Every structure is written in C-alpha cells, then in structure tokens.
Tab-separated table of C-alpha atoms and ligand atoms in Angstrom:
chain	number	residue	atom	x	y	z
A	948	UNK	CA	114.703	136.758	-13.879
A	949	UNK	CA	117.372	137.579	-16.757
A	950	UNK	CA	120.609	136.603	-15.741
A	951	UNK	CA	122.727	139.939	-15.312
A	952	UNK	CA	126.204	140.639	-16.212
A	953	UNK	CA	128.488	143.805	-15.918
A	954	UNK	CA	131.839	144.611	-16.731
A	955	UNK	CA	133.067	147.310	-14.064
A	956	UNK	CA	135.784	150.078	-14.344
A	957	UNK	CA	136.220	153.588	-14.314
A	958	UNK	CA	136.287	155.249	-16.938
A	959	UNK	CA	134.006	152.588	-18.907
A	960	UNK	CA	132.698	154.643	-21.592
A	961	UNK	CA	135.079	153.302	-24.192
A	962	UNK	CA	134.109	149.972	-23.550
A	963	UNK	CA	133.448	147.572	-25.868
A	964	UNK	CA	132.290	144.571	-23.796
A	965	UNK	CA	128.653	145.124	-23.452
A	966	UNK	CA	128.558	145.321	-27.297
A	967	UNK	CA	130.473	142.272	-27.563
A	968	UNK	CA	128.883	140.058	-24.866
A	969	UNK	CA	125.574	141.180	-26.588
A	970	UNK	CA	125.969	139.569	-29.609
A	971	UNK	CA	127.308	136.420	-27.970
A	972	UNK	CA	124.006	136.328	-26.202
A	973	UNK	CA	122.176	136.401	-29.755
A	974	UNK	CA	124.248	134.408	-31.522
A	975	UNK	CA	123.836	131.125	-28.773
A	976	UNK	CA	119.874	132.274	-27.293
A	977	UNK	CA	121.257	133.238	-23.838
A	978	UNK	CA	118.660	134.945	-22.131
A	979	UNK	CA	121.199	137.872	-20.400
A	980	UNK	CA	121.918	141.406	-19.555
A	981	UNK	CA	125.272	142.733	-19.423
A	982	UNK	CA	125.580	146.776	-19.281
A	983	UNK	CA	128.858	148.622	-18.493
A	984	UNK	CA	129.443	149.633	-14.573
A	985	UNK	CA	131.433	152.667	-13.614
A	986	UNK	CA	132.750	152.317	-9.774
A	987	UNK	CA	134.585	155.087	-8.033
A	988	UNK	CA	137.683	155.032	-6.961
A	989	UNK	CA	137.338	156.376	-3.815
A	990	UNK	CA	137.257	155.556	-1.287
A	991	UNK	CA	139.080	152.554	-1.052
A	992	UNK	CA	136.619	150.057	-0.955
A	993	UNK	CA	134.197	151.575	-2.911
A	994	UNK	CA	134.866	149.060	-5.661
A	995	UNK	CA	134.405	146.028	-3.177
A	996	UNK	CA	130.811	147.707	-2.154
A	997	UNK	CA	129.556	148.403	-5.820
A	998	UNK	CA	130.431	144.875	-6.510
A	999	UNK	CA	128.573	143.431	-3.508
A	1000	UNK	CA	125.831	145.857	-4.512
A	1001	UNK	CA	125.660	143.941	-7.675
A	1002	UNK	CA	125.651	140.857	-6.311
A	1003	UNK	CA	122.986	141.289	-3.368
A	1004	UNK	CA	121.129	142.648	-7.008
A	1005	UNK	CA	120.976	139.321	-8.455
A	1006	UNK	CA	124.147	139.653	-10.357
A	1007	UNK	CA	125.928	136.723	-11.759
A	1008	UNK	CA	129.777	137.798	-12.874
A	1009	UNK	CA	131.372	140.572	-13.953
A	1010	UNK	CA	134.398	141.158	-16.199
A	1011	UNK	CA	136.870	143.535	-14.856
A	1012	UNK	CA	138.931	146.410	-16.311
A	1013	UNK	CA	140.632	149.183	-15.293
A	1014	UNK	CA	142.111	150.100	-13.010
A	1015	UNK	CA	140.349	147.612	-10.967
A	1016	UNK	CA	142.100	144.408	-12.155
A	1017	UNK	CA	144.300	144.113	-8.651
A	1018	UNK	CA	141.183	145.238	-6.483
A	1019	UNK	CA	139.162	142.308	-7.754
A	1020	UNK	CA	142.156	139.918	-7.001
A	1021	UNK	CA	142.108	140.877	-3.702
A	1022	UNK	CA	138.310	140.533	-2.634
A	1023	UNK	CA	138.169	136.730	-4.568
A	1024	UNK	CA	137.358	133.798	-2.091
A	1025	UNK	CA	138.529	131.748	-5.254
A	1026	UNK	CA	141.824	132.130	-7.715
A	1027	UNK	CA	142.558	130.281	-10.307
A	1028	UNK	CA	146.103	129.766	-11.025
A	1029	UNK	CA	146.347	131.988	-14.187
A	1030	UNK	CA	144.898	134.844	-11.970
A	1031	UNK	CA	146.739	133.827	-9.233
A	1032	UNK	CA	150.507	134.218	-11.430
A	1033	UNK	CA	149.651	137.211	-12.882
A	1034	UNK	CA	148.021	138.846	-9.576
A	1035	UNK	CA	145.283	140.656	-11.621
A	1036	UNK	CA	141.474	139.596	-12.768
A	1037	UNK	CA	139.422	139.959	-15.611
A	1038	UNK	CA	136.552	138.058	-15.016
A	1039	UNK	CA	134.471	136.966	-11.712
A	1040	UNK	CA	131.640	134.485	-11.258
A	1041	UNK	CA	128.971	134.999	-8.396
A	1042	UNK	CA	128.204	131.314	-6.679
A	1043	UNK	CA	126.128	131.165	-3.593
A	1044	UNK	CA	127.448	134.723	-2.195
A	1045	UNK	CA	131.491	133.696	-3.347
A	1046	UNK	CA	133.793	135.427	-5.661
A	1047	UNK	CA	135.492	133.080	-8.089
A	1048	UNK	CA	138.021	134.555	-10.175
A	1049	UNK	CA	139.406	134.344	-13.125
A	1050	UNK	CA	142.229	135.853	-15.546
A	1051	UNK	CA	141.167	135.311	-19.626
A	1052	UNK	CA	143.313	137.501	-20.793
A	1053	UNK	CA	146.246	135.712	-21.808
A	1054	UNK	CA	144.224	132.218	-22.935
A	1055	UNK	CA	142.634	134.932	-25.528
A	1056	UNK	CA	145.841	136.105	-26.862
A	1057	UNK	CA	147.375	133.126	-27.729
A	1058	UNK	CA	144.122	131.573	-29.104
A	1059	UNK	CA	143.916	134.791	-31.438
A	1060	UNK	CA	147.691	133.850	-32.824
A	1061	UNK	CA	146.927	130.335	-33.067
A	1062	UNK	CA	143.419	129.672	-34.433
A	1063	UNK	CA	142.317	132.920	-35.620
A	1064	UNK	CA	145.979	134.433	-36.943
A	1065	UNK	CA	146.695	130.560	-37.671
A	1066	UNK	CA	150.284	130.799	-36.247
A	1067	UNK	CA	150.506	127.728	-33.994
A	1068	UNK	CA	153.515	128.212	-31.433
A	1069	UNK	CA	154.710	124.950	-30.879
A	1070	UNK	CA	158.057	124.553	-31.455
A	1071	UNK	CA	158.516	128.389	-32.465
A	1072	UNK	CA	160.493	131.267	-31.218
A	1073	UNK	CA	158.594	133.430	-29.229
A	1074	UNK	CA	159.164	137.036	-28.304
A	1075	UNK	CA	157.550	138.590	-25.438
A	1076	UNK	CA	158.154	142.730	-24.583
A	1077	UNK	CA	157.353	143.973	-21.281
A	1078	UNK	CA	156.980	142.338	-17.915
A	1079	UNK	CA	153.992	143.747	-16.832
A	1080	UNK	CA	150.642	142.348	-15.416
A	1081	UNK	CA	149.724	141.695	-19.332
A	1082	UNK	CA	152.883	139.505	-19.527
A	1083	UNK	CA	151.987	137.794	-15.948
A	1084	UNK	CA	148.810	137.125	-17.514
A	1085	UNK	CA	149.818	135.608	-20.846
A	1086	UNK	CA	152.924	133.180	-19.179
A	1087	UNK	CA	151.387	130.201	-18.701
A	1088	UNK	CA	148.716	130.264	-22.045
A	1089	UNK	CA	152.265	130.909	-23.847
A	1090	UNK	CA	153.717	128.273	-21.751
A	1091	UNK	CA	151.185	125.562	-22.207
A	1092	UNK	CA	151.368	126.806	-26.469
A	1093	UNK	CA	154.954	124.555	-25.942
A	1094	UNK	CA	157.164	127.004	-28.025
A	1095	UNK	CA	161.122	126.045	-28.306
A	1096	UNK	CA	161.337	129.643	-26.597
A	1097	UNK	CA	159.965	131.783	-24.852
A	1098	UNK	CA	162.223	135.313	-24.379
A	1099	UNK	CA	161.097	137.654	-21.911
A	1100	UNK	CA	162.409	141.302	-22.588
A	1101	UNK	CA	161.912	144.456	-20.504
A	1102	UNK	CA	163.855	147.822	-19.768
A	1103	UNK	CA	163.937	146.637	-16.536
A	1104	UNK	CA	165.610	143.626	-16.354
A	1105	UNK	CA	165.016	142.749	-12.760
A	1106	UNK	CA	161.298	142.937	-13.400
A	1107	UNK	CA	161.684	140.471	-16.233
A	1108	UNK	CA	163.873	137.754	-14.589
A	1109	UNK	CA	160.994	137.699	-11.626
A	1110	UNK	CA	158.144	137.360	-13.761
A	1111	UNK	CA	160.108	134.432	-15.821
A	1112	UNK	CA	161.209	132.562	-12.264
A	1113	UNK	CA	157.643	132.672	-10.934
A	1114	UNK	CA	157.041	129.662	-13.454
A	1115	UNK	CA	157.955	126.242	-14.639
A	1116	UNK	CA	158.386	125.020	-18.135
A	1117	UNK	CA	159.544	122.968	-20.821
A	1118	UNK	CA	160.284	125.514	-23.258
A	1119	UNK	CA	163.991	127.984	-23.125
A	1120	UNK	CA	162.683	130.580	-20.950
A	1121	UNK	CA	164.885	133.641	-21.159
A	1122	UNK	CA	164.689	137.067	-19.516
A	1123	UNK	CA	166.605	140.242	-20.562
A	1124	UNK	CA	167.141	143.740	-21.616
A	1125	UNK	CA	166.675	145.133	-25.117
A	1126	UNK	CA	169.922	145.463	-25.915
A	1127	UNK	CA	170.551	142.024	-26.026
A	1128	UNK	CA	167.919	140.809	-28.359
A	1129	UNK	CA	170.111	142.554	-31.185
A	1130	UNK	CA	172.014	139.396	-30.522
A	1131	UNK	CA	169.346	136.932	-30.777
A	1132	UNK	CA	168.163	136.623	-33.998
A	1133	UNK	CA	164.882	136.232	-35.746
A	1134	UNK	CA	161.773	135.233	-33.693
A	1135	UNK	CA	158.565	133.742	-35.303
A	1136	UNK	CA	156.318	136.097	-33.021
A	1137	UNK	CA	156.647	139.445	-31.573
A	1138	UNK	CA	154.261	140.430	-28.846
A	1139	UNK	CA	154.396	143.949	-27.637
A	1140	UNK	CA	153.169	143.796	-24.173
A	1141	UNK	CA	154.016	146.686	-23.091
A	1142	UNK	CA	152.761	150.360	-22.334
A	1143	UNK	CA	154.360	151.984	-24.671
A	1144	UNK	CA	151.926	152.288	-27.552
A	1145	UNK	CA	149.100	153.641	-25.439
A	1146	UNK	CA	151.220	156.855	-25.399
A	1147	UNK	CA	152.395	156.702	-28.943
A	1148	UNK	CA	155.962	155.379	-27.793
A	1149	UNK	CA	158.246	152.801	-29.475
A	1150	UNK	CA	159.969	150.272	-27.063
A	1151	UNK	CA	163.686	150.362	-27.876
A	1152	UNK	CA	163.367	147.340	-29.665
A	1153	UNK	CA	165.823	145.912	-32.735
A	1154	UNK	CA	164.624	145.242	-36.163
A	1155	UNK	CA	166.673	142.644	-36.236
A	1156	UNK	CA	164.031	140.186	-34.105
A	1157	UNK	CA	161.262	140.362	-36.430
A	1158	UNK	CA	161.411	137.593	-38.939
A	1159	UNK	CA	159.262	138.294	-42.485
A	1160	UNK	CA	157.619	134.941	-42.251
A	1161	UNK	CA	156.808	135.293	-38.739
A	1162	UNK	CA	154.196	137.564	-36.905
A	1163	UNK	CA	153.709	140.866	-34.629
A	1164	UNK	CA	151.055	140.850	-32.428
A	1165	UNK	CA	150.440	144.575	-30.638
A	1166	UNK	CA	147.997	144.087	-27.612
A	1167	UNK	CA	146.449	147.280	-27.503
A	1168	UNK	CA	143.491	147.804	-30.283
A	1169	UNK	CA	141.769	150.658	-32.109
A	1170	UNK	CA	145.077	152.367	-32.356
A	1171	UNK	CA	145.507	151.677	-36.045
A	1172	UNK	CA	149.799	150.806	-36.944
A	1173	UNK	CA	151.213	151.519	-33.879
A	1174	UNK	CA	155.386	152.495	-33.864
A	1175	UNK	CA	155.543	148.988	-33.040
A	1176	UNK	CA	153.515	147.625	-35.922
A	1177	UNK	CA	155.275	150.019	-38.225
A	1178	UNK	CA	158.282	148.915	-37.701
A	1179	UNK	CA	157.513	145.196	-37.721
A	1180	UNK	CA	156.050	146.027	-41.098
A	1181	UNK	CA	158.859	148.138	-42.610
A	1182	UNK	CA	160.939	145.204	-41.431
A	1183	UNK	CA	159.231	143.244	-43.836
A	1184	UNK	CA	156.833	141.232	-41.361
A	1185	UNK	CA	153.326	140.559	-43.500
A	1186	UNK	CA	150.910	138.909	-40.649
A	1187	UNK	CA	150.539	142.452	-38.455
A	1188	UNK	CA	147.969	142.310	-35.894
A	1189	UNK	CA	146.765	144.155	-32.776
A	1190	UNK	CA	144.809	143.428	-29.797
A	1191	UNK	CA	140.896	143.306	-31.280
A	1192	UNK	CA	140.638	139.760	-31.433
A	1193	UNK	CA	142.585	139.377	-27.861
A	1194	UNK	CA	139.517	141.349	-26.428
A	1195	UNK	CA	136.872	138.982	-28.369
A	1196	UNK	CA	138.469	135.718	-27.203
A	1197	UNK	CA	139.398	136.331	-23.669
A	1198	UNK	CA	135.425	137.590	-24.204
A	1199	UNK	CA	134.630	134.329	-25.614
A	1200	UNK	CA	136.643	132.313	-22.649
A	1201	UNK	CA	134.419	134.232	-19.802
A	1202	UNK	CA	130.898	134.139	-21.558
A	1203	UNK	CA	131.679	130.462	-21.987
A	1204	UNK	CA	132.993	129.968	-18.214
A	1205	UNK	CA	129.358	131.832	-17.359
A	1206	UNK	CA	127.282	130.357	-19.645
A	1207	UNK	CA	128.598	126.430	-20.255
A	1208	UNK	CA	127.829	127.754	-24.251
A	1209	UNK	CA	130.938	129.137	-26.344
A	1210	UNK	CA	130.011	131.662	-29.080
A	1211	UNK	CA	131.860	132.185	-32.554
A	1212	UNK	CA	133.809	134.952	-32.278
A	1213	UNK	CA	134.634	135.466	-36.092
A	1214	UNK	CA	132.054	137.907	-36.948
A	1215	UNK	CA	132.496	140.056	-33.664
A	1216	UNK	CA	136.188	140.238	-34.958
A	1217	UNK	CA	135.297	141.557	-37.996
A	1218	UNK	CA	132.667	144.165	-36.904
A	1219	UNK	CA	135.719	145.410	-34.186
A	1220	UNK	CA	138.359	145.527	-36.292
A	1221	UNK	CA	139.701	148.903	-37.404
A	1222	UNK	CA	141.824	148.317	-40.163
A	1223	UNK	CA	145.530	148.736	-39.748
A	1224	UNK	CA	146.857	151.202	-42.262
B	470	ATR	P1	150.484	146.456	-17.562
B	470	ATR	O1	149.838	145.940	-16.345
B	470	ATR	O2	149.550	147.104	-18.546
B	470	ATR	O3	151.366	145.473	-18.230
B	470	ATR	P2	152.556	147.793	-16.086
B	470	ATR	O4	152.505	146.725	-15.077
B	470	ATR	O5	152.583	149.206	-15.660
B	470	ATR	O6	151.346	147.698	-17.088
B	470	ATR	O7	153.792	147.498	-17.052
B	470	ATR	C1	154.078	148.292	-18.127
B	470	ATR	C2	155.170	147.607	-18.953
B	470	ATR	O8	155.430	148.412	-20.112
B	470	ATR	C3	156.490	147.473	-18.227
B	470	ATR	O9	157.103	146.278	-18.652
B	470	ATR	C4	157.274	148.699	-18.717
B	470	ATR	O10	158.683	148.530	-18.704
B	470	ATR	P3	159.553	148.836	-17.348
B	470	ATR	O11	159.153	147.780	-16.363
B	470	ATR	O12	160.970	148.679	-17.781
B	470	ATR	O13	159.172	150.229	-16.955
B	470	ATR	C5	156.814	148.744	-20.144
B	470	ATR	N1	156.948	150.063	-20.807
B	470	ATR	C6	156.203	151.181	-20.615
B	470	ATR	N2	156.593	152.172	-21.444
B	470	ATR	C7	157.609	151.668	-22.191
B	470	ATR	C8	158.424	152.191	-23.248
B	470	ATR	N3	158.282	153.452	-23.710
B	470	ATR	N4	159.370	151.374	-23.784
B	470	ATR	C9	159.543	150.103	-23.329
B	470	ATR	N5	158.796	149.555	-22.341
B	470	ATR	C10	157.838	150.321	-21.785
C-alpha cells in the first residue's frame, strides 16, 4: 500500500504542505500520499483520537500545525531534544504503534539563512525578537550555527531570560527588553520571531540594530514587506527575507527523517515565493 502522510490542524485550508510534500515525492520517486487533515478542537482529546485514527489507518507521520503543536507534544512516547526545549512539535513518525516526535522548525530557519540566503552565522551577531515557542524552537539550530552572539529580545523580559537559561552554549547569550537594544549596536541578522506581523503590528524595535550588510529574516510568509521588513529595508538592509523558505526546509528536514531521501528544495522556493514589494 502507498505510504500515507498528513499534516493535521484546524483550520488547514491555507496550507501549503500537501503541495509541497507533493513535489518532494516527484522530484526523489517516493511512492506517497500526503493530504491535509482538519481535527476538531473539541473535545479535548479529539486531536489524540483523529491521530490514532490515522494511525490504526495505515498512516506513517504527520506534520503538525496549528494550534495543535503542544497537543502533539504531549501524546509523543518519543521527544527529541529540539522538541523537547521548545515544548511544541511539528512533525511525528508512526513506528510499530509509537509516536516519535520531532520539532523541524528551527533546523529550517537557520538552514534558509545559511545555505539558501548564504549568510553563514558563525562568528556573527545575531538578533532574535520574541520568546515564544518559535524562538524555543530555533535556540539550539541557532546555537549549534556558533554565532559570537546570540541576543534574545522580548517585551517581556522575564519570558526572555527563561527561554535563554533553559540552554547551554558557547556563544554570548543575552536576554532583554527592546529598549535596550538601542544600546547595542548593529547585528548581522535580525529575526522577527514574534506575533506581531500576523496582525499587521511592528515590534517596538530600534533601527539602530539592523546593519546594511547584514540580513532580516521575518518568519511569517505570504505577507509581502511586513512593518518589520519595511523598516529593515528603509534602514538600508538589502538581503530582506520572510518565512517561505523556513516552511520548505523544515519540509525538507521531515520528508527526509520519513523517507531516508532529502529532496532539493530550490525550485519549491521559487514556486512559493511571493515577492516582497
Ligand atoms: P509563538 O508560539 O508563535 O511564538 P507565542 O508563544 O504566543 O507565539 O509568542 C508570541 C511572541 O510574540 C511573544 O514573544 C510576544 O511578546 P510578549 O511575550 O512580550 O507578549 C511577541 N509579540 C506579540 N505581539 C507583539 C508585538 N506587537 N510587539 C512585540 N512583540 C510581540
């Protein structure tokens, strides 16, 4: 029988996963299906049933979006440690009746800056806003990408200094507020990893941080030049990006974790990418 893949959420309409998991499966000869799953909400463990219902069907992983991300953490027999820091999954693999899961979403980022954006981060400044479950998720990618620093900044400051003491590293790692960025020079990347844009809102960040030479990376996609890309751009910042290759590669990571074969993801970029005017 095909091999069957799903990614589950609710709403899923918008996504693009099936499309993109598709063309993996073309591009390498994988004989799969992978269709998009909407689960209710209630009651509480309806998402744990449809899930089991998937997997009593033959099913062999699922990615996960939302809002299901911390539902899927919790019925895992098996973590790994990225999806263990940042307490959420993305992606789950069916083995003899277990859950194993796994968290691609910040090994995607950071391979979009470095390979596909070509900005390696060794040895660079790095700016991180928000301390969110994205941020939880990118730590230890950005972390093992061995930049001189890594600064952490959120409204909340609290929220920030746990996320940066849950980990261990060689690189500065610095949480704080906004206000004191204004202080801290030029970074080589911005990453806006937080909320804001999905609602059209600027964080209260300083123009001061972006450096021309460097980058800004926004993680949602399909939202053209964010506030936050605007203003990285009027600062003078040339390599703009958002989130459309994030979604490809952490993509990429999972189909490759399924299927032991990794697919290009270049051309999927390309078809996905809404330009940013
Ligand atoms: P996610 O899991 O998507 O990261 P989350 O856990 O709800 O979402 O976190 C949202 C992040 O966006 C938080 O860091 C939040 O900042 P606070 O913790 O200070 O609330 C941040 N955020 C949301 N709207 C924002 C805005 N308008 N300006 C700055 N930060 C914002």
């Amino acid at each position: 029988m095909t091999d069957q893949y799903a990614v589950i959420g609710n709403p899923i309409g918008h996504t693009k996963s099936p499309l993109i998991h598709r063309l993996f499966a073309k591009e390498t000869g994988q004989d799969i299906t992978y269709t998009g799953m909407e689960a209710p909400t209630e009651p509480a463990d309806a998402f744990a049933a449809t899930v089991r219902r998937f997997i009593a069907a033959g099913g062999r992983g699922m990615n996960v979006t939302a809002p299901f991300k911390l539902q899927a953490f919790a019925i895992a027999d098996e973590r790994s440690e990225r999806a263990a820091l940042a307490g959420a999954v993305n992606a789950m693999k069916f083995e003899n009746g277990r859950i194993i899961a796994e968290n691609f979403d910040g090994v995607g980022l950071v391979r979009d800056i470095e390979v596909n954006l070509n900005q390696p981060l060794a040895g660079k400044r790095v700016l991180v806003l928000g301390a969110g479950g994205a941020v939880r998720g990118a730590l230890l990618p950005f972390i093992a990408a061995r930049p001189a620093e890594l600064v952490v900044a959120n409204r909340h400051v609290p929220k920030a200094e746990a996320v940066v003491a849950q980990v261990a590293s060689s690189s500065r790692l610095i949480a704080c507020g906004y206000r004191e960025l204004e202080t801290m020079g030029q970074f080589d990347l911005v990453v806006n990893a937080t909320s804001a844009s999905l609602t059209g809102q600027l964080p209260p960040v300083a123009p001061s941080v972006f450096s021309p030479r460097g980058a800004a990376y926004e993680l949602a996609y399909g939202k053209g030049l964010t506030p936050f890309l605007r203003l990285a751009r009027n600062a003078g910042v040339q390599g703009v990006a958002d989130g459309v290759g994030m979604l490809v590669e952490q993509a990429a990571e999972a189909f490759e974790w399924w299927r032991g074969v990794r697919p290009r993801t270049q051309a999927v970029i390309d078809r996905l990418t809404v330009p940013l005017k």
